N, CA, C and O atoms as a GROMACS GRO file, in nm:
protein
  208
    1MET      N    1   0.084  -0.118   0.000
    1MET     CA    2   0.000   0.000   0.000
    1MET      C    3   0.089   0.124   0.000
    1MET      O    4   0.189   0.130   0.072
    2ARG      N    5   0.053   0.220  -0.079
    2ARG     CA    6   0.128   0.345  -0.089
    2ARG      C    7   0.066   0.450   0.002
    2ARG      O    8  -0.056   0.466   0.005
    3PHE      N    9   0.149   0.521   0.075
    3PHE     CA   10   0.102   0.625   0.166
    3PHE      C   11   0.115   0.760   0.098
    3PHE      O   12   0.225   0.798   0.058
    4ILE      N   13   0.005   0.832   0.086
    4ILE     CA   14   0.004   0.959   0.012
    4ILE      C   15  -0.030   1.074   0.106
    4ILE      O   16  -0.124   1.066   0.185
    5GLY      N   17   0.046   1.182   0.096
    5GLY     CA   18   0.017   1.302   0.173
    5GLY      C   19   0.064   1.295   0.316
    5GLY      O   20   0.137   1.203   0.354
    6ARG      N   21   0.023   1.391   0.395
    6ARG     CA   22   0.056   1.399   0.537
    6ARG      C   23   0.205   1.409   0.565
    6ARG      O   24   0.253   1.362   0.668
    7GLN      N   25   0.278   1.470   0.472
    7GLN     CA   26   0.424   1.480   0.489
    7GLN      C   27   0.462   1.562   0.613
    7GLN      O   28   0.556   1.526   0.684
    8HIS      N   29   0.390   1.670   0.638
    8HIS     CA   30   0.421   1.753   0.756
    8HIS      C   31   0.398   1.673   0.884
    8HIS      O   32   0.481   1.675   0.974
    9GLU      N   33   0.284   1.604   0.892
    9GLU     CA   34   0.253   1.526   1.011
    9GLU      C   35   0.355   1.415   1.031
    9GLU      O   36   0.398   1.390   1.144
   10LEU      N   37   0.394   1.348   0.923
   10LEU     CA   38   0.496   1.243   0.933
   10LEU      C   39   0.628   1.300   0.984
   10LEU      O   40   0.695   1.239   1.067
   11ALA      N   41   0.665   1.416   0.935
   11ALA     CA   42   0.791   1.479   0.978
   11ALA      C   43   0.788   1.511   1.127
   11ALA      O   44   0.888   1.491   1.196
   12VAL      N   45   0.676   1.561   1.177
   12VAL     CA   46   0.665   1.594   1.319
   12VAL      C   47   0.677   1.468   1.404
   12VAL      O   48   0.749   1.466   1.504
   13ILE      N   49   0.607   1.363   1.365
   13ILE     CA   50   0.612   1.237   1.442
   13ILE      C   51   0.752   1.180   1.440
   13ILE      O   52   0.803   1.137   1.543
   14ARG      N   53   0.815   1.178   1.323
   14ARG     CA   54   0.951   1.123   1.313
   14ARG      C   55   1.052   1.207   1.391
   14ARG      O   56   1.147   1.152   1.447
   15GLN      N   57   1.031   1.338   1.396
   15GLN     CA   58   1.119   1.424   1.476
   15GLN      C   59   1.107   1.388   1.624
   15GLN      O   60   1.208   1.379   1.694
   16LYS      N   61   0.986   1.366   1.672
   16LYS     CA   62   0.966   1.328   1.812
   16LYS      C   63   1.027   1.192   1.840
   16LYS      O   64   1.086   1.171   1.946
   17LEU      N   65   1.014   1.098   1.747
   17LEU     CA   66   1.070   0.964   1.766
   17LEU      C   67   1.223   0.967   1.770
   17LEU      O   68   1.284   0.887   1.841
   18ALA      N   69   1.284   1.058   1.696
   18ALA     CA   70   1.429   1.067   1.690
   18ALA      C   71   1.489   1.144   1.807
   18ALA      O   72   1.610   1.140   1.828
   19SER      N   73   1.406   1.213   1.882
   19SER     CA   74   1.454   1.295   1.993
   19SER      C   75   1.512   1.209   2.105
   19SER      O   76   1.466   1.096   2.127
   20ASN      N   77   1.609   1.260   2.173
   20ASN     CA   78   1.667   1.191   2.289
   20ASN      C   79   1.592   1.224   2.417
   20ASN      O   80   1.622   1.169   2.523
   21ARG      N   81   1.494   1.313   2.406
   21ARG     CA   82   1.415   1.352   2.523
   21ARG      C   83   1.292   1.263   2.535
   21ARG      O   84   1.244   1.206   2.437
   22ALA      N   85   1.242   1.252   2.656
   22ALA     CA   86   1.114   1.184   2.678
   22ALA      C   87   1.004   1.282   2.638
   22ALA      O   88   0.988   1.386   2.702
   23GLU      N   89   0.929   1.248   2.534
   23GLU     CA   90   0.826   1.338   2.485
   23GLU      C   91   0.697   1.261   2.462
   23GLU      O   92   0.698   1.139   2.444
   24SER      N   93   0.588   1.334   2.464
   24SER     CA   94   0.457   1.276   2.434
   24SER      C   95   0.404   1.338   2.306
   24SER      O   96   0.440   1.450   2.270
   25LEU      N   97   0.319   1.263   2.241
   25LEU     CA   98   0.259   1.311   2.118
   25LEU      C   99   0.115   1.265   2.115
   25LEU      O  100   0.086   1.146   2.133
   26LEU      N  101   0.026   1.357   2.094
   26LEU     CA  102  -0.116   1.327   2.086
   26LEU      C  103  -0.161   1.338   1.942
   26LEU      O  104  -0.140   1.440   1.876
   27VAL      N  105  -0.223   1.232   1.892
   27VAL     CA  106  -0.277   1.232   1.756
   27VAL      C  107  -0.428   1.223   1.770
   27VAL      O  108  -0.481   1.126   1.824
   28TYR      N  109  -0.497   1.324   1.720
   28TYR     CA  110  -0.642   1.324   1.733
   28TYR      C  111  -0.706   1.369   1.603
   28TYR      O  112  -0.642   1.430   1.518
   29GLY      N  113  -0.832   1.340   1.590
   29GLY     CA  114  -0.906   1.380   1.470
   29GLY      C  115  -1.035   1.300   1.461
   29GLY      O  116  -1.063   1.213   1.543
   30ARG      N  117  -1.111   1.332   1.358
   30ARG     CA  118  -1.236   1.260   1.336
   30ARG      C  119  -1.208   1.113   1.308
   30ARG      O  120  -1.095   1.076   1.275
   31ARG      N  121  -1.310   1.032   1.321
   31ARG     CA  122  -1.293   0.891   1.293
   31ARG      C  123  -1.270   0.870   1.143
   31ARG      O  124  -1.319   0.944   1.058
   32ARG      N  125  -1.194   0.764   1.116
   32ARG     CA  126  -1.173   0.716   0.980
   32ARG      C  127  -1.102   0.816   0.888
   32ARG      O  128  -1.130   0.822   0.768
   33VAL      N  129  -1.010   0.894   0.945
   33VAL     CA  130  -0.932   0.987   0.861
   33VAL      C  131  -0.788   0.940   0.844
   33VAL      O  132  -0.709   1.008   0.777
   34GLY      N  133  -0.751   0.825   0.903
   34GLY     CA  134  -0.618   0.769   0.882
   34GLY      C  135  -0.517   0.791   0.992
   34GLY      O  136  -0.397   0.786   0.967
   35LYS      N  137  -0.563   0.814   1.115
   35LYS     CA  138  -0.471   0.837   1.226
   35LYS      C  139  -0.382   0.714   1.251
   35LYS      O  140  -0.261   0.727   1.268
   36SER      N  141  -0.442   0.598   1.254
   36SER     CA  142  -0.365   0.475   1.279
   36SER      C  143  -0.267   0.448   1.168
   36SER      O  144  -0.153   0.409   1.194
   37GLU      N  145  -0.307   0.467   1.044
   37GLU     CA  146  -0.217   0.447   0.930
   37GLU      C  147  -0.103   0.547   0.932
   37GLU      O  148   0.010   0.514   0.895
   38LEU      N  149  -0.130   0.668   0.975
   38LEU     CA  150  -0.025   0.770   0.987
   38LEU      C  151   0.081   0.725   1.087
   38LEU      O  152   0.201   0.737   1.061
   39ILE      N  153   0.037   0.674   1.200
   39ILE     CA  154   0.130   0.626   1.303
   39ILE      C  155   0.208   0.505   1.252
   39ILE      O  156   0.329   0.496   1.272
   40LYS      N  157   0.139   0.412   1.188
   40LYS     CA  158   0.206   0.293   1.133
   40LYS      C  159   0.313   0.333   1.032
   40LYS      O  160   0.423   0.277   1.032
   41GLU      N  161   0.283   0.429   0.946
   41GLU     CA  162   0.380   0.476   0.847
   41GLU      C  163   0.501   0.540   0.914
   41GLU      O  164   0.614   0.518   0.872
   42ALA      N  165   0.478   0.618   1.018
   42ALA     CA  166   0.588   0.684   1.089
   42ALA      C  167   0.677   0.583   1.162
   42ALA      O  168   0.796   0.608   1.179
   43LEU      N  169   0.620   0.471   1.203
   43LEU     CA  170   0.696   0.371   1.278
   43LEU      C  171   0.763   0.266   1.190
   43LEU      O  172   0.832   0.179   1.242
   44LYS      N  173   0.745   0.273   1.060
   44LYS     CA  174   0.800   0.172   0.970
   44LYS      C  175   0.950   0.151   0.985
   44LYS      O  176   0.996   0.037   0.984
   45ASP      N  177   1.026   0.256   1.000
   45ASP     CA  178   1.172   0.246   1.006
   45ASP      C  179   1.228   0.253   1.146
   45ASP      O  180   1.349   0.267   1.164
   46VAL      N  181   1.142   0.242   1.247
   46VAL     CA  182   1.186   0.250   1.386
   46VAL      C  183   1.220   0.110   1.436
   46VAL      O  184   1.141   0.017   1.425
   47GLU      N  185   1.338   0.098   1.491
   47GLU     CA  186   1.380  -0.030   1.548
   47GLU      C  187   1.349  -0.026   1.697
   47GLU      O  188   1.430   0.020   1.777
   48ALA      N  189   1.232  -0.074   1.732
   48ALA     CA  190   1.189  -0.073   1.872
   48ALA      C  191   1.079  -0.176   1.889
   48ALA      O  192   1.023  -0.226   1.791
   49THR      N  193   1.051  -0.208   2.013
   49THR     CA  194   0.940  -0.296   2.043
   49THR      C  195   0.813  -0.211   2.039
   49THR      O  196   0.801  -0.111   2.109
   50ILE      N  197   0.720  -0.254   1.957
   50ILE     CA  198   0.594  -0.180   1.942
   50ILE      C  199   0.482  -0.265   1.998
   50ILE      O  200   0.462  -0.378   1.954
   51ILE      N  201   0.410  -0.212   2.094
   51ILE     CA  202   0.300  -0.283   2.158
   51ILE      C  203   0.170  -0.224   2.107
   51ILE      O  204   0.147  -0.104   2.117
   52HIS      N  205   0.085  -0.309   2.053
   52HIS     CA  206  -0.042  -0.263   1.997
   52HIS      C  207  -0.151  -0.271   2.100
   52HIS      O  208  -0.266  -0.237   2.072
   0.00000   0.00000   0.00000
């Protein structure tokens, strides 16, 4: 599946993931707009344990 758009949001999430600080990130929006897919796309290249 190809991920289209949301480049700014992806950049913000990836910046937080790359930070050495303990940070929180809230992703919110209407239902069925792709919040979960956005997070999955941002985590694709992260080497970490991901708990669903």
